[in-house]
Every structure is written in structure tokens, then in C-alpha cells.
Amino acid sequence: MDLQRLCCVILAFAVVLFVCFSSSVTAGDIVHDDDDAPKKPGCENDFVLVKVQTWVDGVEDAEFVGVGARFGPKIVSKEKNAHQSHLTFSDPPDCCTALRKQLARDVIMVHRGNCRFTTKANVAEAAGASAVLIINNQKELYKMVCEPDETDLDIKIPAVMLPQEAGASLEKMLRNSSSVSVQLYSPRRPLVDIAEVFLWLMAVGTILCASYWSAWTAREAAIEQDKLLKDASDELTNAKDGGASGVVDINTTSAVLFVVIASCFLVMLYKLMSYWFVELLVVLFCIGGVEGLQTCLVALLSRWFKRAGEAFIKVPFFGAVSYLTLAVSPFCITFAVVWAVYRDVSFAWIGQDILGIALIITVLQIVHIPNLKVGTVLLSCAFLYDIFWVFVSKKLFHESVMIVVARGDRSGQDGIPMLLKIPRMFDPWGGYSIIGFGDILLPGLLIAFSLRYDWLAKKNIQTGYFLWAMFAYGLGLLITYVALNLMDGHGQPALLYIVPFTLGTLLTLGRKRGDLKNLWTRGVPERPCPHVQHENSQEFSQEFNEEK
């Protein structure tokens, strides 16, 4: 089983390297740096996503998503108030000069380029169009703004930008059908979706379960070590060796290397991202998920099937494996394979979350930070890593590397599987609320450490550090989602908010209570050695008998 644990640790750190990310995935990104194009009269609309519902020969067909322009009238928010209009090609296609024929309140489809957006809208309005759909020449959506020197902004028809793929689909409909109609409306997104509440509970609950399992295991190991130390002094070395088995302690060097290795791995993913690369990540995720699910199920079922959990058989390559592990392994493998095959169905997120949570809990059980010093270095490095690859990387790569990798923009799929996600249930735009494994694992390492310390120091829930650390993590994650909604759903580095709250709380409390030095260096409470106590009690008894 040591080999299995080692494989799980290696895979888990590969997962953490590139998933320190939290975001809400919506219908599409809106790309444009409009700081140099402020609002002004006639050009002061807020940017909103717009639904473009189509009908082909009177039958409802595909729905596309675009973004409304800064200029023109506001687009209605309710579907019942939106009018259905005939769709037609622009002639000329770029709509930069007067159209060759007048329109009867049709919606006109034009290509981007050769002139300003406002020019296209004015030409379409003059020809009698009721709205203009501008097809982008790229995959992303683009914010249509007004240039600083523009004055002809009294535009009375709405303008909507559609991505390149949507334009290609509409052109195909128009060429293959006798009649295509469209309806434009922009439903309002709820301020908070219930999916974010469930995702918050999922993240907090995962750390809670993993921390208690880790602390319970550490306390059992400490009790067992105390028993061995009381028995005989020659068992001291064996007790120390036994206490460390099955646990991997992070040191400061590995914490610093995390940033370098993580950055290299992230750039590799960014450059090599493709359909087959995502398939490889799915395989790796399934391997880790099988190991995590198996470990959790064995630990849970061993309370009822103790004999099967304590009886072992030697298996080639894996070594000694319990009968209980052999019994649950086929189920875990089947579960992961079924999820991988059907991961594109609407409810596949349930299987992905189960495998992901099991993997996170298992890693937090195996991987420990030995003291607050290592935890501070690790989280500080992750804090800088997260900010750099979500925000600063835009300056170097012209797009956020972390967000592109997490979404899988270049793979043709829904993104990498190393995420917990829940569909946005009451959001008319659909999509998922997601959180990266790293945003749970990395703070979870520090929180699990705090509970292990509390239990070994025999601190109760009020005088300990765990309750405050959990509260700080929950508050930091909550603020992440508030920032996410304020930023119109754009990806946010969750560790930007979580690390200061969680790490700052432990450092402040430790200093106030006088435990900071011990937390920083030793990481375990000072305890008298039971063996020394036993020897002292024997010497005292012998001296007392001699005096008598």
C-alpha cells in the first residue's frame, strides 16, 4: 500500500500545481480593455450578455449568446417583451457603406471590420433595420465601445456582437433555409446563485472531514507511541519510525520549489493544451480518484468489516493489500471509468465531485505540514503564484493563462477535470460555479495542522486554533464569491482572499496566546516523555522505600 500512497501523493501535487483557481463559468468571456473608452452621452450602456434565439422555417432552433454594445438602446430583459424579427444578410457584408436595398424592420447580420461599430449601426438603421448582429472574427466576445472622437451617437437600434462560431452557424441557417427569425433579449443574472452556496458548503465540508480524519489518525499514532515508550526504552527508535509511516511531511524547500515547478507545468499545459492532452488529464484524474475513493471507503467500511480490513494478501507490484481493499477496488474503478465515458452528460458533475472530494480528503490525510513556518512559506508562494497567473500573465500572454487552462479553451472540451463544480441552477445563462482543487487543498493543509495541534495539546474547540482557522477559510471563500459577482463572473484567484484570512488568523492568535514560537518551529505541543516519567516514578519509589 506504500506504493499506492506514493502514487497518490505525486498525482495530488501534480493536480495542485495548476488548479489554484476559482471561477464561475458562464456563456462566454467578454474581451476588451475599455479603460480608454469611458462612457459619454449616447454611449453609456452597461455591457450585458444577450440571448439570440433563432427560428428556422417557423420551428424553434439554436440559441446563441452575444454581448450588447455600449451605444444604442437598452435590450429588453424579458423574453415575452422581445419581438421576433426576420434575419437577413448585409449587402455589402461589412455594412460600412449604404445597403443596396431597404429593410422592413429586419435584423441584419454583418461582418466585423473595415469601419467603426457605430458606423455599421448607423448604416443599418438608415436602411430600416431593427437591430444589427456583428459577427466577430475571433472565438471570444468583444466589447463594442465608442472611440473618443465620435459624435454621431444618436443610434436608435441595438447592436450585438456574436462570436465567430455563432456567425458561421447563422450563415449556414440562412443559406439552407427559406426563413430565419431571431429574438434578442438579455435576462438578468441573479446576484447570488444557489450553486455558489452549495459549492461553499462542499469546500468547507471537505476540509472539515479531512481535518478530523487527519487529527484522529495523528492522535491514535501519538497514543500508540506513548504506549511503546512506556514499555521499554529500546523501542524508542522503532516507535519514531512507525509514527512517520504513511505520512509525507512538506519542508520549506519543497514549498518554495512549488512555485517554480507549478509555473513550468502551467505554461506547458497552456502551450500543449489540446483534445488529447485533456484526455490524458482525465486518465490521471481517474487514477487519483480511484485511489482516493478506495482509501475513503476502506477507512469507512473497516469499522463494520474489521476482520476484512485487518487481513492482508500479497499482490504483485502493490505488496500487502487488505481483503477489504480488494473488495471495494472494482467498484471504485468502475465508478471512475463510467464517469470518464459519460462525463459530457448533464449530471456527470456529480461523479467528478465525488472523485475529486475523495482525492482531496486522501491527500490531506497523507500530506502534512509539520509546523507553521512551512505552512506560511507554502501558502505565501501559492498566494503569489495564483495572482501572477490569473492577473499578471495577461500582460505577457495577452490572456489569463490560469483561466484559459482551467476552462480548456484550446481543447474543444469543457476544461480540465481537476475542479469541483456545480451547475448554476437559477442562472438564465447556465454554466457552472467551479473551484480548483488547490483552493481547498493548500488551505486545508494548514487547517488540518491546526486541528492536529489542538488535539495533541488537549485544547477544546474554544481555546484551540481549528475553529478560528475554519471560520477564516469560510469567510475568505465567501469574499471570493462576492468579488466574483462584482466582477461579472470573471475568474478570481481564490487564494488572494483565502490566504490572508486563514494564515493571518493563525499567526495573530498564536502570537496573542504565546504559542507562536512553538507553532512556528516544532508544530507539536511540548509533552513530557512517558518513558522518562516512568523512570522518574520508579526512582522516586525506590528512594522512598530506602528512606522507610
Coordinates of C-alpha atoms in Angstrom, one line a residue:
M1 CA 0.0 0.0 0.0
D2 CA 3.0 2.3 0.4
L3 CA 3.4 2.4 -3.4
Q4 CA -0.2 3.3 -3.8
R5 CA 0.1 6.1 -1.3
L6 CA 3.2 7.4 -3.0
C7 CA 1.4 7.4 -6.4
C8 CA -1.5 9.3 -4.8
V9 CA 0.8 12.0 -3.3
I10 CA 2.7 12.5 -6.6
L11 CA -0.6 12.8 -8.6
A12 CA -2.1 15.1 -6.0
F13 CA 0.8 17.5 -6.2
A14 CA 0.6 17.5 -10.0
V15 CA -3.1 18.4 -9.6
V16 CA -2.3 21.2 -7.1
L17 CA 0.3 22.6 -9.5
F18 CA -2.2 24.1 -11.9
V19 CA -5.6 24.3 -10.2
C20 CA -5.2 27.2 -7.7
F21 CA -8.2 28.8 -9.3
S22 CA -11.8 29.7 -8.6
S23 CA -14.3 30.9 -11.0
S24 CA -17.8 30.9 -12.3
V25 CA -18.0 29.7 -15.9
T26 CA -20.7 31.4 -17.9
A27 CA -21.7 31.5 -21.5
G28 CA -18.5 33.2 -22.7
D29 CA -15.8 35.7 -22.0
I30 CA -16.1 39.3 -22.9
V31 CA -12.7 40.6 -24.0
H32 CA -11.8 44.3 -24.3
D33 CA -9.8 46.7 -22.3
D34 CA -12.1 49.7 -22.4
D35 CA -10.4 51.9 -19.8
D36 CA -9.6 54.3 -22.6
A37 CA -13.1 54.5 -23.8
P38 CA -15.2 55.9 -20.9
K39 CA -19.0 56.4 -21.0
K40 CA -20.4 59.5 -22.6
P41 CA -23.8 60.7 -23.8
G42 CA -25.2 58.2 -26.4
C43 CA -22.5 55.7 -25.4
E44 CA -23.2 54.8 -21.8
N45 CA -24.8 51.3 -21.8
D46 CA -23.5 48.7 -19.4
F47 CA -22.1 45.6 -21.1
V48 CA -24.7 42.8 -20.9
L49 CA -24.9 39.3 -22.4
V50 CA -27.6 38.9 -24.9
K51 CA -29.5 35.8 -25.9
V52 CA -30.2 35.3 -29.6
Q53 CA -33.0 32.7 -30.1
T54 CA -33.5 31.5 -33.6
W55 CA -36.4 30.0 -35.6
V56 CA -35.9 28.2 -38.8
D57 CA -38.9 28.0 -41.1
G58 CA -41.1 28.7 -38.0
V59 CA -39.5 26.0 -35.9
E60 CA -37.5 27.0 -32.8
D61 CA -33.8 26.2 -33.3
A62 CA -30.5 27.0 -31.7
E63 CA -29.8 29.8 -29.2
F64 CA -26.6 31.9 -29.3
V65 CA -25.1 34.3 -26.8
G66 CA -23.7 37.7 -27.7
V67 CA -22.8 40.9 -25.9
G68 CA -24.6 44.2 -26.2
A69 CA -22.8 47.4 -27.3
R70 CA -22.1 50.5 -25.3
F71 CA -24.2 52.5 -27.7
G72 CA -27.8 52.1 -28.8
P73 CA -31.0 51.5 -26.8
K74 CA -31.0 49.0 -23.9
I75 CA -32.1 45.5 -24.8
V76 CA -35.2 44.2 -23.1
S77 CA -34.7 41.8 -20.2
K78 CA -37.8 39.6 -20.5
E79 CA -38.4 37.2 -23.3
K80 CA -42.1 38.0 -23.5
N81 CA -41.3 41.6 -24.4
A82 CA -38.8 40.7 -27.1
H83 CA -40.0 40.9 -30.8
Q84 CA -39.3 38.2 -33.3
S85 CA -37.8 39.6 -36.4
H86 CA -36.6 38.3 -39.8
L87 CA -32.8 37.8 -40.2
T88 CA -31.0 38.8 -43.4
F89 CA -27.5 39.2 -44.7
S90 CA -25.9 42.6 -45.1
D91 CA -25.1 43.7 -48.6
P92 CA -22.3 44.7 -48.5
P93 CA -21.3 42.2 -45.8
D94 CA -19.3 44.7 -43.7
C95 CA -22.2 47.3 -43.6
C96 CA -19.7 50.2 -43.9
T97 CA -21.5 51.8 -46.8
A98 CA -25.1 52.3 -47.7
L99 CA -27.0 49.0 -48.2
R100 CA -28.2 48.1 -51.7
K101 CA -31.8 47.6 -50.6
Q102 CA -34.1 48.8 -47.9
L103 CA -35.1 46.6 -45.0
A104 CA -38.5 46.1 -43.4
R105 CA -37.5 46.1 -39.7
D106 CA -35.3 43.1 -40.3
V107 CA -32.3 42.1 -38.1
I108 CA -29.2 42.4 -40.2
M109 CA -26.1 40.3 -39.9
V110 CA -22.8 42.0 -40.7
H111 CA -19.1 41.1 -40.5
R112 CA -16.7 42.9 -38.2
G113 CA -14.0 45.1 -39.7
N114 CA -13.3 47.9 -42.2
C115 CA -15.1 50.6 -40.2
R116 CA -16.3 51.6 -36.7
F117 CA -19.0 49.7 -34.9
T118 CA -21.1 52.9 -34.7
T119 CA -20.8 53.4 -38.5
K120 CA -22.2 49.9 -39.1
A121 CA -25.1 50.6 -36.7
N122 CA -25.9 54.0 -38.3
V123 CA -25.9 52.5 -41.8
A124 CA -28.1 49.6 -40.7
E125 CA -30.5 52.0 -39.0
A126 CA -30.7 54.2 -42.1
A127 CA -31.6 51.1 -44.2
G128 CA -34.5 50.3 -41.9
A129 CA -33.0 47.5 -39.8
S130 CA -34.4 46.8 -36.3
A131 CA -31.1 45.5 -34.9
V132 CA -27.7 44.6 -36.1
L133 CA -25.7 41.4 -35.3
I134 CA -22.0 42.0 -35.7
I135 CA -20.0 38.7 -36.2
N136 CA -16.6 38.7 -34.6
N137 CA -13.6 37.4 -36.4
Q138 CA -12.4 35.6 -33.2
K139 CA -13.8 33.0 -30.8
E140 CA -14.3 35.4 -28.0
L141 CA -16.9 38.1 -27.5
Y142 CA -15.7 41.7 -27.8
K143 CA -17.0 44.8 -26.0
M144 CA -18.1 47.3 -28.6
V145 CA -17.2 50.8 -27.4
C146 CA -17.2 54.3 -28.9
E147 CA -14.0 56.0 -30.0
P148 CA -13.1 59.2 -28.1
D149 CA -13.6 61.4 -31.2
E150 CA -17.0 60.0 -32.2
T151 CA -20.0 62.4 -32.2
D152 CA -22.7 60.7 -34.3
L153 CA -24.0 58.5 -31.4
D154 CA -27.8 59.0 -31.6
I155 CA -28.3 55.4 -32.5
K156 CA -31.9 54.0 -32.2
I157 CA -31.3 50.3 -32.8
P158 CA -29.5 47.7 -30.6
A159 CA -26.2 46.2 -31.7
V160 CA -25.0 42.8 -30.5
M161 CA -21.6 41.1 -31.1
L162 CA -21.6 37.4 -31.7
P163 CA -18.6 35.0 -31.7
Q164 CA -17.2 33.6 -34.9
E165 CA -18.8 30.2 -34.4
A166 CA -22.2 31.6 -33.9
G167 CA -21.9 33.6 -37.1
A168 CA -20.9 30.6 -39.1
S169 CA -24.0 28.7 -37.8
L170 CA -26.3 31.6 -38.6
E171 CA -24.9 31.9 -42.1
K172 CA -25.5 28.2 -42.7
M173 CA -29.1 28.5 -41.5
L174 CA -29.7 31.4 -43.9
R175 CA -28.2 29.6 -46.9
N176 CA -30.1 26.3 -46.2
S177 CA -33.5 27.7 -45.2
S178 CA -36.2 29.8 -46.7
S179 CA -36.8 31.8 -43.5
V180 CA -34.8 32.5 -40.3
S181 CA -36.1 34.7 -37.5
V182 CA -34.3 35.9 -34.3
Q183 CA -35.3 37.3 -30.9
L184 CA -33.0 39.4 -28.8
Y185 CA -33.3 39.7 -25.0
S186 CA -30.9 40.0 -22.0
P187 CA -32.3 38.2 -18.9
R188 CA -30.8 39.5 -15.7
R189 CA -28.4 37.2 -13.8
P190 CA -29.3 36.6 -10.1
L191 CA -27.0 38.3 -7.6
V192 CA -26.3 35.0 -5.9
D193 CA -26.9 31.6 -7.3
I194 CA -27.7 28.6 -5.0
A195 CA -24.8 26.7 -6.7
E196 CA -22.3 29.0 -5.0
V197 CA -23.8 28.3 -1.6
F198 CA -23.6 24.5 -2.2
L199 CA -20.0 24.9 -3.6
W200 CA -19.0 26.8 -0.4
L201 CA -20.5 24.1 1.8
M202 CA -18.8 21.4 -0.3
A203 CA -15.4 23.1 0.1
V204 CA -15.8 23.8 3.8
G205 CA -17.2 20.3 4.5
T206 CA -14.3 18.6 2.6
I207 CA -11.7 20.4 4.7
L208 CA -13.7 19.7 7.9
C209 CA -13.9 15.9 7.2
A210 CA -10.3 15.7 6.1
S211 CA -9.0 17.6 9.1
Y212 CA -10.9 15.4 11.6
W213 CA -9.6 12.3 9.9
S214 CA -6.0 13.6 9.9
A215 CA -6.2 14.7 13.6
W216 CA -7.8 11.4 14.7
T217 CA -5.0 9.4 12.9
A218 CA -2.3 11.7 14.5
R219 CA -3.8 11.2 18.0
E220 CA -4.0 7.4 17.6
A221 CA -0.4 7.4 16.5
A222 CA 0.6 9.5 19.5
I223 CA -1.2 7.2 21.9
E224 CA 0.4 4.2 20.3
Q225 CA 3.8 5.8 20.5
D226 CA 3.3 6.7 24.2
K227 CA 2.4 3.0 24.9
L228 CA 5.6 1.8 23.2
L229 CA 7.7 4.4 25.1
K230 CA 6.3 3.2 28.4
D231 CA 7.1 -0.5 27.6
A232 CA 10.8 -0.3 27.1
S233 CA 13.5 2.3 26.1
D234 CA 14.9 0.0 23.3
E235 CA 11.6 0.5 21.4
L236 CA 12.1 4.3 21.1
T237 CA 13.7 4.2 17.7
N238 CA 11.0 1.8 16.3
A239 CA 8.2 4.0 17.7
K240 CA 9.6 7.0 15.9
D241 CA 9.9 5.2 12.7
G242 CA 6.4 3.8 13.0
G243 CA 4.9 7.2 13.7
A244 CA 6.1 8.6 10.4
S245 CA 5.0 5.7 8.1
G246 CA 2.3 6.6 5.6
V247 CA 2.7 10.4 6.1
V248 CA 4.6 12.8 3.9
D249 CA 5.9 16.0 5.6
I250 CA 6.5 19.1 3.4
N251 CA 9.6 21.2 4.1
T252 CA 10.4 24.8 3.2
T253 CA 12.5 23.8 0.2
S254 CA 9.6 21.8 -1.4
A255 CA 7.3 24.7 -0.6
V256 CA 9.4 27.2 -2.5
L257 CA 10.0 24.8 -5.4
F258 CA 6.2 24.6 -5.6
V259 CA 6.1 27.9 -7.4
V260 CA 8.8 27.1 -9.9
I261 CA 7.5 23.7 -10.8
A262 CA 3.9 24.8 -10.8
S263 CA 4.7 27.7 -13.2
C264 CA 6.6 25.5 -15.6
F265 CA 3.8 22.9 -15.5
L266 CA 1.1 25.5 -16.1
V267 CA 3.0 27.0 -19.1
M268 CA 3.4 23.5 -20.5
L269 CA -0.4 23.0 -20.2
Y270 CA -1.1 26.3 -21.8
K271 CA 1.2 25.6 -24.8
L272 CA 0.2 22.0 -25.3
M273 CA -3.5 22.2 -24.4
S274 CA -5.4 20.1 -26.9
Y275 CA -8.2 17.4 -27.0
W276 CA -5.7 14.6 -26.5
F277 CA -3.9 16.4 -23.6
V278 CA -7.2 16.8 -21.8
E279 CA -7.9 13.1 -22.4
L280 CA -4.5 12.4 -20.7
L281 CA -5.5 14.6 -17.7
V282 CA -8.8 12.7 -17.5
V283 CA -6.9 9.4 -17.2
L284 CA -4.7 10.9 -14.5
F285 CA -7.6 12.3 -12.6
C286 CA -9.4 8.9 -12.7
I287 CA -6.3 7.1 -11.3
G288 CA -6.1 9.6 -8.4
G289 CA -9.9 9.5 -7.9
V290 CA -9.9 5.7 -7.8
E291 CA -7.1 5.7 -5.1
G292 CA -8.9 8.5 -3.1
L293 CA -12.3 6.9 -3.3
Q294 CA -10.8 3.5 -2.4
T295 CA -9.0 4.9 0.6
C296 CA -12.0 6.7 1.9
L297 CA -14.3 3.7 1.5
V298 CA -11.9 1.3 3.2
A299 CA -11.5 3.7 6.1
L300 CA -15.2 4.0 6.5
L301 CA -16.2 0.3 6.0
S302 CA -13.4 -1.0 8.2
R303 CA -15.5 0.0 11.2
W304 CA -18.1 -2.6 10.2
F305 CA -15.8 -5.1 8.5
K306 CA -12.8 -5.0 10.8
R307 CA -11.6 -8.5 10.1
A308 CA -11.6 -8.0 6.4
G309 CA -9.7 -4.7 6.9
E310 CA -7.0 -6.3 9.0
A311 CA -6.5 -9.5 6.9
F312 CA -3.9 -9.0 4.1
I313 CA -2.8 -10.8 1.0
K314 CA 0.3 -10.1 -1.1
V315 CA -0.5 -8.7 -4.6
P316 CA 2.4 -8.4 -7.1
F317 CA 3.6 -4.8 -7.5
F318 CA 1.2 -3.5 -4.8
G319 CA 2.5 -5.6 -1.9
A320 CA 0.3 -6.4 1.0
V321 CA -3.4 -5.5 0.3
S322 CA -6.3 -6.0 2.6
Y323 CA -9.3 -8.1 1.6
L324 CA -11.5 -5.1 2.1
T325 CA -9.4 -3.1 -0.3
L326 CA -9.7 -5.9 -2.9
A327 CA -13.5 -5.9 -2.4
V328 CA -14.0 -2.1 -2.9
S329 CA -11.5 -1.7 -5.7
P330 CA -13.7 -3.0 -8.6
F331 CA -16.5 -0.6 -7.6
C332 CA -14.1 2.4 -7.5
I333 CA -12.5 1.5 -10.8
T334 CA -16.0 1.0 -12.4
F335 CA -17.2 4.3 -11.0
A336 CA -14.2 6.2 -12.4
V337 CA -14.5 4.5 -15.8
V338 CA -18.2 5.2 -16.1
W339 CA -17.7 8.9 -15.3
A340 CA -14.9 9.2 -17.8
V341 CA -17.0 7.6 -20.6
Y342 CA -20.1 9.7 -19.8
R343 CA -18.5 12.9 -18.5
D344 CA -20.2 15.0 -21.1
V345 CA -23.8 14.3 -19.9
S346 CA -25.5 16.9 -17.8
F347 CA -25.2 15.1 -14.5
A348 CA -21.6 14.0 -14.8
W349 CA -20.5 16.8 -12.5
I350 CA -21.8 14.6 -9.6
G351 CA -19.3 11.9 -10.3
Q352 CA -16.5 14.4 -10.9
D353 CA -17.2 16.0 -7.5
I354 CA -17.3 12.6 -5.7
L355 CA -13.9 11.5 -7.2
G356 CA -12.4 15.0 -6.5
I357 CA -13.6 15.2 -2.9
A358 CA -12.3 11.7 -2.2
L359 CA -8.9 12.6 -3.7
I360 CA -8.6 15.8 -1.7
I361 CA -9.5 14.1 1.6
T362 CA -7.0 11.3 1.0
V363 CA -4.2 13.8 0.2
L364 CA -4.9 15.8 3.3
Q365 CA -4.7 12.6 5.3
I366 CA -1.3 11.6 3.8
V367 CA 0.4 15.0 3.3
H368 CA 1.2 17.1 6.4
I369 CA 2.8 20.4 7.0
P370 CA 5.0 19.9 10.2
N371 CA 4.8 23.5 11.5
L372 CA 3.5 27.0 10.9
K373 CA 6.8 28.1 9.2
V374 CA 6.3 25.6 6.4
G375 CA 2.7 26.5 6.1
T376 CA 3.5 30.2 5.9
V377 CA 6.0 29.6 3.1
L378 CA 3.8 27.3 1.2
L379 CA 0.7 29.5 1.3
S380 CA 2.7 32.7 0.6
C381 CA 4.2 31.1 -2.5
A382 CA 0.8 29.8 -3.6
F383 CA -0.7 33.3 -3.0
L384 CA 1.9 34.9 -5.3
Y385 CA 1.5 32.1 -7.9
D386 CA -2.2 32.5 -8.0
I387 CA -2.1 36.3 -8.5
F388 CA 0.6 36.1 -11.1
W389 CA -1.0 33.5 -13.4
V390 CA -4.6 34.9 -13.1
F391 CA -3.8 38.7 -13.4
V392 CA -0.1 39.4 -14.3
S393 CA 0.1 36.8 -17.0
K394 CA -2.3 38.9 -19.1
K395 CA 0.5 41.3 -19.7
L396 CA 2.8 38.6 -21.0
F397 CA 0.5 36.3 -22.9
H398 CA -2.4 38.7 -23.7
E399 CA -4.8 36.5 -21.8
S400 CA -5.0 34.9 -18.3
V401 CA -3.1 31.7 -18.5
M402 CA -4.8 30.2 -15.5
I403 CA -8.3 30.9 -16.7
V404 CA -7.5 29.6 -20.2
V405 CA -6.1 26.3 -18.9
A406 CA -8.9 25.8 -16.3
R407 CA -11.6 26.4 -19.0
G408 CA -9.8 24.3 -21.6
D409 CA -10.4 27.0 -24.3
R410 CA -8.0 25.4 -26.7
S411 CA -9.0 21.8 -26.2
G412 CA -12.6 21.9 -27.6
Q413 CA -13.9 20.5 -24.3
D414 CA -15.3 21.9 -21.1
G415 CA -11.9 22.2 -19.4
I416 CA -9.7 20.2 -17.1
P417 CA -11.4 17.7 -14.7
M418 CA -9.4 18.8 -11.6
L419 CA -12.2 21.0 -10.4
L420 CA -15.2 20.8 -8.2
K421 CA -18.2 22.2 -10.0
I422 CA -22.0 22.7 -9.6
P423 CA -24.4 23.9 -12.3
R424 CA -25.8 27.4 -11.8
M425 CA -29.4 26.3 -11.2
F426 CA -31.2 29.6 -11.3
D427 CA -29.0 31.5 -13.7
P428 CA -30.6 32.0 -17.1
W429 CA -27.2 31.9 -18.7
G430 CA -26.4 28.5 -17.3
G431 CA -22.8 27.4 -16.8
Y432 CA -21.0 26.2 -13.7
S433 CA -19.7 27.6 -10.5
I434 CA -16.3 26.0 -10.1
I435 CA -13.4 25.9 -7.6
G436 CA -9.9 24.4 -8.2
F437 CA -8.5 21.7 -6.0
G438 CA -5.7 23.9 -4.9
D439 CA -8.1 26.4 -3.3
I440 CA -9.2 23.6 -1.0
L441 CA -6.0 21.5 -0.6
L442 CA -3.5 24.2 0.2
P443 CA -5.5 26.0 2.9
G444 CA -6.7 22.5 4.0
L445 CA -3.1 21.5 4.9
L446 CA -2.9 24.5 7.3
I447 CA -6.3 23.9 8.8
A448 CA -5.7 20.2 9.3
F449 CA -2.4 21.1 11.0
S450 CA -4.2 23.4 13.4
L451 CA -6.7 20.6 14.5
R452 CA -3.8 18.1 15.0
Y453 CA -2.1 20.6 17.2
D454 CA -5.3 21.3 19.2
W455 CA -5.9 17.6 19.8
L456 CA -2.3 16.8 20.8
A457 CA -2.3 19.9 23.1
K458 CA -5.7 18.8 24.5
K459 CA -7.2 22.2 23.6
N460 CA -11.0 22.4 23.4
I461 CA -12.9 23.9 20.5
Q462 CA -12.9 27.4 22.1
T463 CA -9.3 27.6 23.2
G464 CA -7.9 25.9 20.1
Y465 CA -7.0 27.2 16.7
F466 CA -9.1 25.0 14.4
L467 CA -12.4 26.7 14.8
W468 CA -10.9 30.1 14.0
A469 CA -9.0 28.7 11.0
M470 CA -12.2 27.1 9.6
F471 CA -14.1 30.4 10.2
A472 CA -11.4 32.4 8.4
Y473 CA -11.3 30.0 5.5
G474 CA -15.1 30.1 5.1
L475 CA -15.1 33.9 5.3
G476 CA -12.2 34.2 2.7
L477 CA -14.1 31.9 0.3
L478 CA -17.3 33.8 0.8
I479 CA -15.5 37.1 -0.1
T480 CA -14.1 35.3 -3.2
Y481 CA -17.6 34.7 -4.4
V482 CA -18.7 38.3 -3.6
A483 CA -15.7 39.5 -5.7
L484 CA -16.6 37.1 -8.4
N485 CA -20.1 38.5 -8.7
L486 CA -18.9 42.1 -8.6
M487 CA -16.5 41.3 -11.5
D488 CA -19.4 40.0 -13.7
G489 CA -18.3 36.3 -13.4
H490 CA -14.7 36.8 -14.4
G491 CA -12.3 34.3 -12.8
Q492 CA -10.8 35.3 -9.4
P493 CA -7.8 33.9 -7.7
A494 CA -9.4 32.5 -4.6
L495 CA -6.1 32.3 -2.6
L496 CA -5.9 36.1 -2.9
Y497 CA -8.7 36.3 -0.3
I498 CA -8.3 32.9 1.5
V499 CA -4.6 33.1 2.4
P500 CA -4.6 36.4 4.2
F501 CA -7.7 35.4 6.3
T502 CA -6.5 31.9 7.1
L503 CA -2.8 32.4 7.6
G504 CA -3.3 35.8 9.2
T505 CA -5.7 34.4 11.8
L506 CA -3.4 31.6 12.9
L507 CA -0.3 34.0 13.1
T508 CA -2.3 36.6 15.1
L509 CA -3.9 34.1 17.5
G510 CA -0.6 32.3 18.0
R511 CA 1.2 35.5 18.9
K512 CA -1.6 36.7 21.2
R513 CA -1.7 33.3 23.1
G514 CA 2.1 32.9 23.3
D515 CA 2.2 29.8 21.2
L516 CA 3.7 31.3 18.1
K517 CA 7.2 30.1 18.7
N518 CA 6.1 26.6 19.3
L519 CA 3.7 26.6 16.3
W520 CA 6.4 28.1 14.1
T521 CA 9.2 25.7 14.9
R522 CA 8.0 22.5 16.5
G523 CA 4.5 22.3 15.3
V524 CA 3.5 20.0 18.1
P525 CA 2.8 20.8 21.8
E526 CA 5.6 20.1 24.3
R527 CA 4.8 16.9 26.1
P528 CA 6.9 15.2 28.8
C529 CA 8.3 11.9 27.6
P530 CA 6.3 9.0 29.1
H531 CA 9.4 6.8 29.3
V532 CA 11.3 9.5 31.4
Q533 CA 8.2 9.9 33.6
H534 CA 8.1 6.2 34.1
E535 CA 11.8 6.1 35.1
N536 CA 11.4 9.1 37.4
S537 CA 8.5 7.4 39.2
Q538 CA 10.5 4.2 39.7
E539 CA 13.5 6.1 41.1
F540 CA 11.2 8.1 43.4
S541 CA 9.5 4.9 44.6
Q542 CA 12.9 3.3 45.2
E543 CA 14.2 6.3 47.2
F544 CA 11.0 6.4 49.2
N545 CA 11.3 2.7 50.2
E546 CA 15.0 3.2 51.2
E547 CA 14.1 6.1 53.4
K548 CA 11.5 4.0 55.1

